[in-house]
PDB file of C-alpha atoms in Angstrom:
ATOM      1  CA  GLN A  24       0.005   0.004  -0.015  1.00 88.00           C
ATOM      2  CA  VAL A  25       1.531   3.263  -1.162  1.00 92.00           C
ATOM      3  CA  GLN A  26       1.551   6.022   1.474  1.00 96.00           C
ATOM      4  CA  LEU A  27       2.610   9.632   1.048  1.00 97.00           C
ATOM      5  CA  VAL A  28       3.053  11.834   4.157  1.00 98.00           C
ATOM      6  CA  GLU A  29       3.797  15.529   3.871  1.00 98.00           C
ATOM      7  CA  SER A  30       5.371  17.636   6.624  1.00 98.00           C
ATOM      8  CA  GLY A  31       7.023  20.988   7.088  1.00 98.00           C
ATOM      9  CA  GLY A  32       4.069  23.383   6.723  1.00 98.00           C
ATOM     10  CA  GLY A  33       3.450  26.236   9.086  1.00 98.00           C
ATOM     11  CA  LEU A  34       3.158  30.005   9.481  1.00 98.00           C
ATOM     12  CA  VAL A  35       5.789  32.160   7.815  1.00 98.00           C
ATOM     13  CA  LYS A  36       6.151  35.872   7.182  1.00 98.00           C
ATOM     14  CA  PRO A  37       6.160  37.284   3.656  1.00 98.00           C
ATOM     15  CA  GLY A  38       9.655  36.991   2.248  1.00 98.00           C
ATOM     16  CA  GLY A  39      10.410  34.030   4.396  1.00 98.00           C
ATOM     17  CA  SER A  40      11.344  30.447   3.515  1.00 98.00           C
ATOM     18  CA  LEU A  41       9.949  26.965   4.257  1.00 98.00           C
ATOM     19  CA  ARG A  42      10.935  23.438   3.252  1.00 98.00           C
ATOM     20  CA  LEU A  43       8.235  20.864   2.700  1.00 98.00           C
ATOM     21  CA  SER A  44       8.934  17.137   2.766  1.00 98.00           C
ATOM     22  CA  CYS A  45       6.959  14.208   1.476  1.00 98.00           C
ATOM     23  CA  THR A  46       7.933  10.737   2.634  1.00 98.00           C
ATOM     24  CA  VAL A  47       6.766   7.831   0.520  1.00 96.00           C
ATOM     25  CA  SER A  48       6.459   4.226   1.681  1.00 93.00           C
ATOM     26  CA  GLY A  49       5.220   1.020   0.106  1.00 90.00           C
ATOM     27  CA  VAL A  50       6.871   1.359  -3.284  1.00 87.00           C
ATOM     28  CA  THR A  51      10.361   1.734  -4.830  1.00 90.00           C
ATOM     29  CA  PHE A  52      10.427   5.521  -4.669  1.00 93.00           C
ATOM     30  CA  SER A  53      13.078   6.033  -7.343  1.00 93.00           C
ATOM     31  CA  ASP A  54      10.777   4.424  -9.931  1.00 91.00           C
ATOM     32  CA  TYR A  55       8.227   7.171  -9.676  1.00 93.00           C
ATOM     33  CA  TYR A  56       7.808  10.683 -11.030  1.00 96.00           C
ATOM     34  CA  MET A  57       6.408  12.999  -8.343  1.00 97.00           C
ATOM     35  CA  THR A  58       4.594  16.303  -8.180  1.00 98.00           C
ATOM     36  CA  TRP A  59       3.486  19.078  -5.826  1.00 98.00           C
ATOM     37  CA  ILE A  60       0.021  20.529  -6.189  1.00 98.00           C
ATOM     38  CA  ARG A  61      -1.469  23.237  -3.987  1.00 98.00           C
ATOM     39  CA  GLN A  62      -4.907  24.468  -3.037  1.00 98.00           C
ATOM     40  CA  ALA A  63      -5.540  27.900  -1.578  1.00 98.00           C
ATOM     41  CA  PRO A  64      -8.253  28.057   1.081  1.00 97.00           C
ATOM     42  CA  GLY A  65     -11.648  27.583  -0.552  1.00 97.00           C
ATOM     43  CA  LYS A  66     -10.121  27.520  -4.038  1.00 98.00           C
ATOM     44  CA  GLY A  67      -9.326  24.968  -6.712  1.00 98.00           C
ATOM     45  CA  LEU A  68      -6.206  22.955  -7.450  1.00 98.00           C
ATOM     46  CA  GLU A  69      -3.011  24.492  -8.824  1.00 98.00           C
ATOM     47  CA  TRP A  70      -0.123  22.402 -10.074  1.00 98.00           C
ATOM     48  CA  VAL A  71       3.265  23.651  -8.689  1.00 98.00           C
ATOM     49  CA  SER A  72       6.164  21.456  -9.695  1.00 98.00           C
ATOM     50  CA  TYR A  73       7.160  18.023 -11.103  1.00 98.00           C
ATOM     51  CA  ILE A  74      10.276  15.832 -10.972  1.00 97.00           C
ATOM     52  CA  THR A  75      11.226  12.652 -12.709  1.00 96.00           C
ATOM     53  CA  GLY A  76      12.542   9.603 -10.876  1.00 94.00           C
ATOM     54  CA  SER A  77      16.229  10.423 -11.427  1.00 94.00           C
ATOM     55  CA  GLY A  78      15.621  14.146 -10.710  1.00 94.00           C
ATOM     56  CA  ARG A  79      17.100  15.080 -14.029  1.00 96.00           C
ATOM     57  CA  THR A  80      13.912  16.614 -15.455  1.00 96.00           C
ATOM     58  CA  ILE A  81      12.008  19.244 -13.541  1.00 98.00           C
ATOM     59  CA  TYR A  82       9.163  21.598 -14.355  1.00 98.00           C
ATOM     60  CA  TYR A  83       7.681  24.566 -12.426  1.00 98.00           C
ATOM     61  CA  ALA A  84       4.559  26.663 -12.704  1.00 98.00           C
ATOM     62  CA  ASP A  85       5.313  30.220 -13.737  1.00 98.00           C
ATOM     63  CA  SER A  86       3.879  31.435 -10.434  1.00 98.00           C
ATOM     64  CA  VAL A  87       6.721  29.766  -8.435  1.00 98.00           C
ATOM     65  CA  LYS A  88       9.571  29.674 -10.935  1.00 98.00           C
ATOM     66  CA  GLY A  89      12.733  31.170  -9.476  1.00 98.00           C
ATOM     67  CA  ARG A  90      11.384  31.007  -5.914  1.00 98.00           C
ATOM     68  CA  PHE A  91      10.639  27.305  -5.341  1.00 98.00           C
ATOM     69  CA  THR A  92      12.949  24.334  -5.850  1.00 98.00           C
ATOM     70  CA  ILE A  93      11.817  20.749  -6.078  1.00 98.00           C
ATOM     71  CA  SER A  94      14.220  17.896  -5.253  1.00 98.00           C
ATOM     72  CA  ARG A  95      14.294  14.308  -4.111  1.00 98.00           C
ATOM     73  CA  ASP A  96      16.471  11.965  -2.104  1.00 97.00           C
ATOM     74  CA  ASN A  97      15.731   8.432  -3.403  1.00 96.00           C
ATOM     75  CA  ALA A  98      17.823   6.867  -0.613  1.00 96.00           C
ATOM     76  CA  LYS A  99      15.506   8.478   1.927  1.00 96.00           C
ATOM     77  CA  ASN A 100      12.276   7.914  -0.119  1.00 96.00           C
ATOM     78  CA  SER A 101      11.659  11.601   0.180  1.00 97.00           C
ATOM     79  CA  LEU A 102      10.493  14.490  -2.007  1.00 98.00           C
ATOM     80  CA  TYR A 103      11.136  18.122  -1.097  1.00 98.00           C
ATOM     81  CA  LEU A 104       9.908  21.562  -1.974  1.00 98.00           C
ATOM     82  CA  GLN A 105      12.132  24.470  -0.894  1.00 98.00           C
ATOM     83  CA  MET A 106      10.006  27.606  -0.886  1.00 98.00           C
ATOM     84  CA  ASN A 107      11.789  31.011  -0.764  1.00 98.00           C
ATOM     85  CA  SER A 108      10.578  34.564  -1.066  1.00 98.00           C
ATOM     86  CA  LEU A 109       7.173  33.453   0.054  1.00 98.00           C
ATOM     87  CA  ARG A 110       4.169  35.638  -0.741  1.00 98.00           C
ATOM     88  CA  VAL A 111       0.749  35.917   0.836  1.00 98.00           C
ATOM     89  CA  GLU A 112      -0.701  34.271  -2.267  1.00 98.00           C
ATOM     90  CA  ASP A 113       1.395  31.151  -1.618  1.00 98.00           C
ATOM     91  CA  THR A 114      -0.858  30.366   1.304  1.00 98.00           C
ATOM     92  CA  ALA A 115      -2.358  26.957   0.564  1.00 98.00           C
ATOM     93  CA  VAL A 116      -2.484  23.292   1.417  1.00 98.00           C
ATOM     94  CA  TYR A 117       0.384  21.626  -0.416  1.00 98.00           C
ATOM     95  CA  PHE A 118      -0.115  18.072  -1.613  1.00 98.00           C
ATOM     96  CA  CYS A 119       2.523  15.703  -2.966  1.00 98.00           C
ATOM     97  CA  ALA A 120       1.348  13.058  -5.381  1.00 98.00           C
ATOM     98  CA  ARG A 121       2.737  10.191  -7.381  1.00 96.00           C
ATOM     99  CA  SER A 122       2.594   9.975 -11.145  1.00 94.00           C
ATOM    100  CA  LEU A 123       0.588   7.030 -12.467  1.00 90.00           C
ATOM    101  CA  ASN A 124       2.453   4.962 -15.061  1.00 85.00           C
ATOM    102  CA  TYR A 125       4.930   7.795 -15.855  1.00 87.00           C
ATOM    103  CA  ASN A 126       2.121   9.982 -17.174  1.00 91.00           C
ATOM    104  CA  ASN A 127       0.955  13.311 -15.889  1.00 94.00           C
ATOM    105  CA  TRP A 128      -1.978  12.133 -13.817  1.00 96.00           C
ATOM    106  CA  PHE A 129      -1.554  11.448 -10.144  1.00 97.00           C
ATOM    107  CA  ASP A 130      -2.488   8.778  -7.642  1.00 96.00           C
ATOM    108  CA  PRO A 131      -2.247   8.600  -4.755  1.00 96.00           C
ATOM    109  CA  TRP A 132      -1.918  11.899  -3.022  1.00 98.00           C
ATOM    110  CA  GLY A 133      -0.702  12.758   0.471  1.00 98.00           C
ATOM    111  CA  GLN A 134      -3.029  14.304   3.056  1.00 98.00           C
ATOM    112  CA  GLY A 135      -1.527  17.726   2.538  1.00 98.00           C
ATOM    113  CA  THR A 136       0.344  20.243   4.696  1.00 98.00           C
ATOM    114  CA  LEU A 137      -0.828  23.796   5.231  1.00 98.00           C
ATOM    115  CA  VAL A 138       1.456  26.747   4.530  1.00 98.00           C
ATOM    116  CA  THR A 139       0.305  30.124   5.740  1.00 98.00           C
ATOM    117  CA  VAL A 140       2.146  33.241   4.690  1.00 98.00           C
ATOM    118  CA  SER A 141       1.105  36.162   6.800  1.00 98.00           C
ATOM    119  CA  SER A 142       2.638  39.089   8.678  1.00 96.00           C
TER     120      SER A 142
ATOM    121  CA  ASP B  27      -1.059  28.089 -21.722  1.00 87.00           C
ATOM    122  CA  ILE B  28      -4.017  25.775 -22.315  1.00 91.00           C
ATOM    123  CA  GLN B  29      -6.979  26.665 -20.074  1.00 95.00           C
ATOM    124  CA  MET B  30      -9.487  24.092 -18.776  1.00 97.00           C
ATOM    125  CA  THR B  31     -13.082  25.222 -18.264  1.00 98.00           C
ATOM    126  CA  GLN B  32     -15.515  23.123 -16.323  1.00 98.00           C
ATOM    127  CA  SER B  33     -19.301  23.428 -16.284  1.00 98.00           C
ATOM    128  CA  PRO B  34     -21.423  23.760 -14.371  1.00 97.00           C
ATOM    129  CA  SER B  35     -19.554  25.100 -11.353  1.00 98.00           C
ATOM    130  CA  SER B  36     -22.150  23.450  -9.152  1.00 98.00           C
ATOM    131  CA  VAL B  37     -25.031  21.043  -9.542  1.00 98.00           C
ATOM    132  CA  SER B  38     -27.782  19.939  -7.180  1.00 97.00           C
ATOM    133  CA  ALA B  39     -28.866  16.372  -7.609  1.00 96.00           C
ATOM    134  CA  SER B  40     -30.635  13.565  -5.763  1.00 96.00           C
ATOM    135  CA  VAL B  41     -29.496  10.070  -4.993  1.00 96.00           C
ATOM    136  CA  GLY B  42     -30.050   7.941  -8.120  1.00 97.00           C
ATOM    137  CA  ASP B  43     -29.790  10.828 -10.548  1.00 97.00           C
ATOM    138  CA  ARG B  44     -27.551  10.791 -13.567  1.00 98.00           C
ATOM    139  CA  VAL B  45     -25.032  13.619 -13.377  1.00 98.00           C
ATOM    140  CA  THR B  46     -22.880  14.926 -16.214  1.00 98.00           C
ATOM    141  CA  ILE B  47     -19.980  17.355 -15.850  1.00 98.00           C
ATOM    142  CA  THR B  48     -18.179  18.811 -18.844  1.00 98.00           C
ATOM    143  CA  CYS B  49     -14.611  20.050 -19.266  1.00 98.00           C
ATOM    144  CA  ARG B  50     -13.394  22.059 -22.240  1.00 98.00           C
ATOM    145  CA  ALA B  51      -9.757  22.626 -23.171  1.00 98.00           C
ATOM    146  CA  SER B  52      -8.790  25.818 -24.968  1.00 96.00           C
ATOM    147  CA  GLN B  53      -6.690  23.786 -27.350  1.00 97.00           C
ATOM    148  CA  GLY B  54      -6.791  20.092 -28.335  1.00 97.00           C
ATOM    149  CA  ILE B  55      -5.225  17.712 -25.845  1.00 97.00           C
ATOM    150  CA  SER B  56      -6.157  14.394 -27.514  1.00 97.00           C
ATOM    151  CA  SER B  57      -7.075  12.044 -24.648  1.00 98.00           C
ATOM    152  CA  TRP B  58      -4.682  13.535 -22.134  1.00 98.00           C
ATOM    153  CA  LEU B  59      -7.255  14.258 -19.501  1.00 98.00           C
ATOM    154  CA  ALA B  60      -7.875  13.085 -15.914  1.00 98.00           C
ATOM    155  CA  TRP B  61     -10.769  13.489 -13.510  1.00 98.00           C
ATOM    156  CA  TYR B  62     -10.470  13.726  -9.686  1.00 98.00           C
ATOM    157  CA  GLN B  63     -12.919  13.670  -6.844  1.00 98.00           C
ATOM    158  CA  GLN B  64     -12.278  15.690  -3.702  1.00 98.00           C
ATOM    159  CA  LYS B  65     -14.276  15.608  -0.480  1.00 98.00           C
ATOM    160  CA  PRO B  66     -14.009  18.392   2.119  1.00 96.00           C
ATOM    161  CA  GLY B  67     -10.763  18.303   4.055  1.00 96.00           C
ATOM    162  CA  LYS B  68      -9.414  15.367   2.004  1.00 98.00           C
ATOM    163  CA  ALA B  69      -6.916  14.934  -0.780  1.00 98.00           C
ATOM    164  CA  PRO B  70      -8.180  14.523  -4.303  1.00 98.00           C
ATOM    165  CA  LYS B  71      -8.627  10.971  -5.632  1.00 98.00           C
ATOM    166  CA  LEU B  72      -8.059   9.949  -9.226  1.00 98.00           C
ATOM    167  CA  LEU B  73     -11.194   8.597 -10.881  1.00 98.00           C
ATOM    168  CA  ILE B  74     -10.521   8.565 -14.635  1.00 98.00           C
ATOM    169  CA  TYR B  75      -7.353   8.906 -16.678  1.00 98.00           C
ATOM    170  CA  ALA B  76      -6.648   9.048 -20.409  1.00 97.00           C
ATOM    171  CA  ALA B  77     -10.152  10.554 -20.712  1.00 98.00           C
ATOM    172  CA  SER B  78     -12.048   7.301 -20.337  1.00 98.00           C
ATOM    173  CA  ARG B  79     -10.013   4.737 -18.331  1.00 98.00           C
ATOM    174  CA  LEU B  80     -11.379   3.919 -14.875  1.00 98.00           C
ATOM    175  CA  GLN B  81      -8.761   3.948 -12.138  1.00 97.00           C
ATOM    176  CA  SER B  82      -8.489   0.724 -10.209  1.00 96.00           C
ATOM    177  CA  GLY B  83     -11.038   0.548  -7.361  1.00 97.00           C
ATOM    178  CA  VAL B  84     -13.310   3.242  -8.694  1.00 98.00           C
ATOM    179  CA  PRO B  85     -16.995   2.195  -9.045  1.00 98.00           C
ATOM    180  CA  SER B  86     -18.241   1.523 -12.528  1.00 98.00           C
ATOM    181  CA  ARG B  87     -20.988   4.180 -12.185  1.00 98.00           C
ATOM    182  CA  PHE B  88     -18.235   6.704 -13.039  1.00 98.00           C
ATOM    183  CA  SER B  89     -17.343   7.034 -16.717  1.00 98.00           C
ATOM    184  CA  GLY B  90     -15.440   9.476 -18.870  1.00 98.00           C
ATOM    185  CA  SER B  91     -15.584  10.299 -22.521  1.00 98.00           C
ATOM    186  CA  GLY B  92     -14.328  12.768 -25.075  1.00 98.00           C
ATOM    187  CA  SER B  93     -11.112  13.714 -26.872  1.00 98.00           C
ATOM    188  CA  GLY B  94      -9.598  16.831 -28.392  1.00 97.00           C
ATOM    189  CA  THR B  95     -11.206  19.767 -26.560  1.00 98.00           C
ATOM    190  CA  ASP B  96     -14.473  18.441 -25.096  1.00 98.00           C
ATOM    191  CA  PHE B  97     -14.712  15.935 -22.263  1.00 98.00           C
ATOM    192  CA  THR B  98     -17.402  14.570 -20.011  1.00 98.00           C
ATOM    193  CA  LEU B  99     -17.531  12.874 -16.620  1.00 98.00           C
ATOM    194  CA  THR B 100     -20.771  10.987 -15.980  1.00 98.00           C
ATOM    195  CA  ILE B 101     -22.073   9.485 -12.755  1.00 98.00           C
ATOM    196  CA  SER B 102     -24.747   7.058 -13.907  1.00 97.00           C
ATOM    197  CA  SER B 103     -26.591   6.777 -10.556  1.00 97.00           C
ATOM    198  CA  LEU B 104     -25.491   9.241  -7.877  1.00 97.00           C
ATOM    199  CA  GLN B 105     -24.772   7.679  -4.499  1.00 96.00           C
ATOM    200  CA  PRO B 106     -24.566   9.500  -1.098  1.00 95.00           C
ATOM    201  CA  GLU B 107     -20.767   9.139  -1.083  1.00 96.00           C
ATOM    202  CA  ASP B 108     -20.473  10.877  -4.455  1.00 97.00           C
ATOM    203  CA  PHE B 109     -21.365  14.320  -3.097  1.00 94.00           C
ATOM    204  CA  ALA B 110     -18.023  16.066  -3.562  1.00 98.00           C
ATOM    205  CA  THR B 111     -16.124  18.424  -5.874  1.00 98.00           C
ATOM    206  CA  TYR B 112     -14.851  17.129  -9.189  1.00 98.00           C
ATOM    207  CA  TYR B 113     -11.837  18.494 -11.144  1.00 98.00           C
ATOM    208  CA  CYS B 114     -10.551  17.828 -14.637  1.00 98.00           C
ATOM    209  CA  GLN B 115      -6.852  18.140 -15.397  1.00 98.00           C
ATOM    210  CA  ARG B 116      -4.998  18.366 -18.654  1.00 98.00           C
ATOM    211  CA  ALA B 117      -2.051  15.963 -18.792  1.00 97.00           C
ATOM    212  CA  ASP B 118      -0.559  16.421 -22.256  1.00 96.00           C
ATOM    213  CA  SER B 119       2.301  18.795 -21.386  1.00 95.00           C
ATOM    214  CA  PHE B 120       3.509  21.372 -18.877  1.00 96.00           C
ATOM    215  CA  PRO B 121       2.247  23.514 -17.288  1.00 96.00           C
ATOM    216  CA  LEU B 122      -0.403  21.137 -16.077  1.00 97.00           C
ATOM    217  CA  THR B 123      -3.704  22.847 -15.435  1.00 97.00           C
ATOM    218  CA  PHE B 124      -6.946  22.000 -13.638  1.00 98.00           C
ATOM    219  CA  GLY B 125     -10.476  23.008 -14.322  1.00 98.00           C
ATOM    220  CA  GLY B 126     -12.151  25.250 -11.741  1.00 98.00           C
ATOM    221  CA  GLY B 127     -14.126  22.394 -10.188  1.00 98.00           C
ATOM    222  CA  THR B 128     -17.728  21.286 -10.101  1.00 98.00           C
ATOM    223  CA  LYS B 129     -19.401  20.870  -6.736  1.00 98.00           C
ATOM    224  CA  VAL B 130     -22.075  18.165  -6.657  1.00 98.00           C
ATOM    225  CA  GLU B 131     -24.551  18.986  -3.907  1.00 96.00           C
ATOM    226  CA  ILE B 132     -27.510  17.261  -2.394  1.00 88.00           C
ATOM    227  CA  LYS B 133     -30.848  18.468  -3.757  1.00 88.00           C
TER     228      LYS B 133
END
Protein backbone atom coordinates (compact mmCIF):
# COMPACT_ATOMS: atom_id res chain seq x y z
CA GLN A 1 0.00 0.00 0.00
CA VAL A 2 1.53 3.27 -1.14
CA GLN A 3 1.54 6.02 1.46
CA LEU A 4 2.60 9.64 1.06
CA VAL A 5 3.03 11.83 4.14
CA GLU A 6 3.79 15.54 3.87
CA SER A 7 5.37 17.63 6.60
CA GLY A 8 7.00 21.00 7.09
CA GLY A 9 4.08 23.35 6.72
CA GLY A 10 3.46 26.23 9.08
CA LEU A 11 3.18 30.00 9.50
CA VAL A 12 5.82 32.16 7.86
CA LYS A 13 6.14 35.88 7.19
CA PRO A 14 6.16 37.29 3.65
CA GLY A 15 9.65 37.01 2.22
CA GLY A 16 10.42 34.01 4.40
CA SER A 17 11.33 30.43 3.53
CA LEU A 18 9.97 26.99 4.26
CA ARG A 19 10.93 23.46 3.23
CA LEU A 20 8.24 20.87 2.70
CA SER A 21 8.93 17.14 2.78
CA CYS A 22 6.96 14.19 1.44
CA THR A 23 7.93 10.74 2.63
CA VAL A 24 6.79 7.81 0.50
CA SER A 25 6.45 4.23 1.65
CA GLY A 26 5.21 1.01 0.11
CA VAL A 27 6.89 1.38 -3.28
CA THR A 28 10.35 1.72 -4.81
CA PHE A 29 10.42 5.50 -4.66
CA SER A 30 13.06 6.02 -7.34
CA ASP A 31 10.76 4.42 -9.93
CA TYR A 32 8.20 7.18 -9.68
CA TYR A 33 7.80 10.67 -11.01
CA MET A 34 6.41 13.01 -8.35
CA THR A 35 4.62 16.31 -8.19
CA TRP A 36 3.51 19.08 -5.83
CA ILE A 37 0.03 20.55 -6.18
CA ARG A 38 -1.48 23.23 -3.98
CA GLN A 39 -4.92 24.46 -3.01
CA ALA A 40 -5.52 27.91 -1.58
CA PRO A 41 -8.25 28.06 1.09
CA GLY A 42 -11.64 27.59 -0.53
CA LYS A 43 -10.11 27.53 -4.02
CA GLY A 44 -9.31 24.99 -6.73
CA LEU A 45 -6.21 22.96 -7.45
CA GLU A 46 -3.01 24.49 -8.83
CA TRP A 47 -0.10 22.41 -10.09
CA VAL A 48 3.24 23.65 -8.68
CA SER A 49 6.17 21.45 -9.70
CA TYR A 50 7.16 18.04 -11.08
CA ILE A 51 10.27 15.87 -10.98
CA THR A 52 11.21 12.64 -12.71
CA GLY A 53 12.54 9.59 -10.86
CA SER A 54 16.19 10.43 -11.44
CA GLY A 55 15.62 14.11 -10.69
CA ARG A 56 17.10 15.08 -14.05
CA THR A 57 13.93 16.61 -15.46
CA ILE A 58 12.02 19.25 -13.51
CA TYR A 59 9.15 21.60 -14.34
CA TYR A 60 7.66 24.56 -12.44
CA ALA A 61 4.55 26.66 -12.70
CA ASP A 62 5.31 30.23 -13.73
CA SER A 63 3.87 31.44 -10.41
CA VAL A 64 6.69 29.79 -8.44
CA LYS A 65 9.57 29.67 -10.92
CA GLY A 66 12.73 31.18 -9.48
CA ARG A 67 11.37 30.99 -5.91
CA PHE A 68 10.62 27.31 -5.34
CA THR A 69 12.96 24.33 -5.84
CA ILE A 70 11.82 20.73 -6.08
CA SER A 71 14.23 17.92 -5.23
CA ARG A 72 14.28 14.33 -4.10
CA ASP A 73 16.46 11.94 -2.13
CA ASN A 74 15.74 8.44 -3.40
CA ALA A 75 17.82 6.88 -0.64
CA LYS A 76 15.49 8.48 1.91
CA ASN A 77 12.28 7.89 -0.11
CA SER A 78 11.65 11.60 0.16
CA LEU A 79 10.49 14.47 -2.01
CA TYR A 80 11.12 18.10 -1.08
CA LEU A 81 9.90 21.57 -1.97
CA GLN A 82 12.13 24.45 -0.90
CA MET A 83 10.04 27.61 -0.91
CA ASN A 84 11.82 30.97 -0.77
CA SER A 85 10.59 34.56 -1.07
CA LEU A 86 7.17 33.46 0.06
CA ARG A 87 4.17 35.64 -0.73
CA VAL A 88 0.74 35.92 0.84
CA GLU A 89 -0.69 34.29 -2.28
CA ASP A 90 1.40 31.15 -1.65
CA THR A 91 -0.88 30.37 1.30
CA ALA A 92 -2.36 26.95 0.55
CA VAL A 93 -2.49 23.30 1.43
CA TYR A 94 0.38 21.64 -0.41
CA PHE A 95 -0.12 18.07 -1.61
CA CYS A 96 2.51 15.71 -2.95
CA ALA A 97 1.33 13.06 -5.39
CA ARG A 98 2.75 10.19 -7.39
CA SER A 99 2.59 9.97 -11.14
CA LEU A 100 0.59 7.03 -12.46
CA ASN A 101 2.45 4.98 -15.06
CA TYR A 102 4.92 7.80 -15.83
CA ASN A 103 2.11 9.97 -17.15
CA ASN A 104 0.94 13.32 -15.89
CA TRP A 105 -1.99 12.11 -13.81
CA PHE A 106 -1.56 11.44 -10.16
CA ASP A 107 -2.50 8.79 -7.67
CA PRO A 108 -2.24 8.56 -4.74
CA TRP A 109 -1.91 11.92 -3.02
CA GLY A 110 -0.70 12.74 0.46
CA GLN A 111 -3.00 14.30 3.05
CA GLY A 112 -1.49 17.75 2.52
CA THR A 113 0.37 20.25 4.68
CA LEU A 114 -0.84 23.82 5.27
CA VAL A 115 1.45 26.74 4.51
CA THR A 116 0.29 30.13 5.76
CA VAL A 117 2.14 33.25 4.68
CA SER A 118 1.11 36.19 6.81
CA SER A 119 2.65 39.09 8.69
CA ASP B 1 -1.07 28.05 -21.73
CA ILE B 2 -4.03 25.75 -22.30
CA GLN B 3 -6.98 26.64 -20.08
CA MET B 4 -9.46 24.10 -18.75
CA THR B 5 -13.07 25.24 -18.27
CA GLN B 6 -15.54 23.12 -16.33
CA SER B 7 -19.29 23.44 -16.30
CA PRO B 8 -21.42 23.73 -14.37
CA SER B 9 -19.58 25.13 -11.35
CA SER B 10 -22.15 23.45 -9.14
CA VAL B 11 -25.03 21.05 -9.56
CA SER B 12 -27.77 19.95 -7.18
CA ALA B 13 -28.89 16.38 -7.61
CA SER B 14 -30.64 13.57 -5.79
CA VAL B 15 -29.48 10.07 -5.00
CA GLY B 16 -30.05 7.94 -8.08
CA ASP B 17 -29.77 10.83 -10.53
CA ARG B 18 -27.53 10.79 -13.57
CA VAL B 19 -25.02 13.62 -13.38
CA THR B 20 -22.89 14.93 -16.23
CA ILE B 21 -19.97 17.35 -15.86
CA THR B 22 -18.18 18.84 -18.83
CA CYS B 23 -14.62 20.06 -19.27
CA ARG B 24 -13.40 22.05 -22.23
CA ALA B 25 -9.75 22.62 -23.17
CA SER B 26 -8.79 25.84 -24.94
CA GLN B 27 -6.72 23.75 -27.37
CA GLY B 28 -6.80 20.10 -28.33
CA ILE B 29 -5.23 17.72 -25.83
CA SER B 30 -6.14 14.41 -27.50
CA SER B 31 -7.08 12.05 -24.65
CA TRP B 32 -4.68 13.51 -22.14
CA LEU B 33 -7.26 14.24 -19.47
CA ALA B 34 -7.85 13.10 -15.90
CA TRP B 35 -10.77 13.50 -13.51
CA TYR B 36 -10.46 13.72 -9.72
CA GLN B 37 -12.92 13.66 -6.84
CA GLN B 38 -12.28 15.70 -3.71
CA LYS B 39 -14.26 15.59 -0.48
CA PRO B 40 -14.01 18.39 2.10
CA GLY B 41 -10.75 18.29 4.06
CA LYS B 42 -9.40 15.39 2.01
CA ALA B 43 -6.91 14.95 -0.77
CA PRO B 44 -8.18 14.51 -4.33
CA LYS B 45 -8.63 10.99 -5.63
CA LEU B 46 -8.04 9.95 -9.24
CA LEU B 47 -11.21 8.62 -10.89
CA ILE B 48 -10.53 8.59 -14.63
CA TYR B 49 -7.34 8.93 -16.67
CA ALA B 50 -6.68 9.02 -20.40
CA ALA B 51 -10.16 10.57 -20.72
CA SER B 52 -12.03 7.29 -20.33
CA ARG B 53 -10.01 4.76 -18.33
CA LEU B 54 -11.37 3.94 -14.89
CA GLN B 55 -8.75 3.96 -12.14
CA SER B 56 -8.51 0.72 -10.19
CA GLY B 57 -11.02 0.53 -7.37
CA VAL B 58 -13.31 3.25 -8.71
CA PRO B 59 -16.98 2.20 -9.03
CA SER B 60 -18.24 1.55 -12.54
CA ARG B 61 -20.99 4.17 -12.19
CA PHE B 62 -18.24 6.69 -13.03
CA SER B 63 -17.34 7.03 -16.70
CA GLY B 64 -15.45 9.48 -18.85
CA SER B 65 -15.59 10.30 -22.51
CA GLY B 66 -14.31 12.77 -25.07
CA SER B 67 -11.14 13.73 -26.87
CA GLY B 68 -9.60 16.83 -28.37
CA THR B 69 -11.21 19.76 -26.57
CA ASP B 70 -14.47 18.43 -25.10
CA PHE B 71 -14.72 15.93 -22.28
CA THR B 72 -17.43 14.55 -20.02
CA LEU B 73 -17.54 12.88 -16.63
CA THR B 74 -20.77 10.98 -15.98
CA ILE B 75 -22.05 9.49 -12.76
CA SER B 76 -24.76 7.08 -13.87
CA SER B 77 -26.61 6.78 -10.56
CA LEU B 78 -25.52 9.22 -7.87
CA GLN B 79 -24.76 7.67 -4.49
CA PRO B 80 -24.55 9.46 -1.11
CA GLU B 81 -20.76 9.12 -1.07
CA ASP B 82 -20.48 10.88 -4.45
CA PHE B 83 -21.35 14.33 -3.10
CA ALA B 84 -18.02 16.07 -3.58
CA THR B 85 -16.13 18.43 -5.87
CA TYR B 86 -14.83 17.14 -9.19
CA TYR B 87 -11.86 18.50 -11.13
CA CYS B 88 -10.56 17.83 -14.62
CA GLN B 89 -6.85 18.15 -15.39
CA ARG B 90 -4.98 18.36 -18.67
CA ALA B 91 -2.05 15.97 -18.79
CA ASP B 92 -0.55 16.44 -22.24
CA SER B 93 2.28 18.82 -21.40
CA PHE B 94 3.50 21.37 -18.89
CA PRO B 95 2.23 23.51 -17.28
CA LEU B 96 -0.41 21.11 -16.06
CA THR B 97 -3.70 22.85 -15.39
CA PHE B 98 -6.94 22.00 -13.63
CA GLY B 99 -10.48 23.03 -14.31
CA GLY B 100 -12.15 25.26 -11.74
CA GLY B 101 -14.11 22.40 -10.20
CA THR B 102 -17.74 21.27 -10.09
CA LYS B 103 -19.41 20.88 -6.73
CA VAL B 104 -22.08 18.16 -6.65
CA GLU B 105 -24.52 18.99 -3.89
CA ILE B 106 -27.52 17.25 -2.39
CA LYS B 107 -30.86 18.46 -3.75
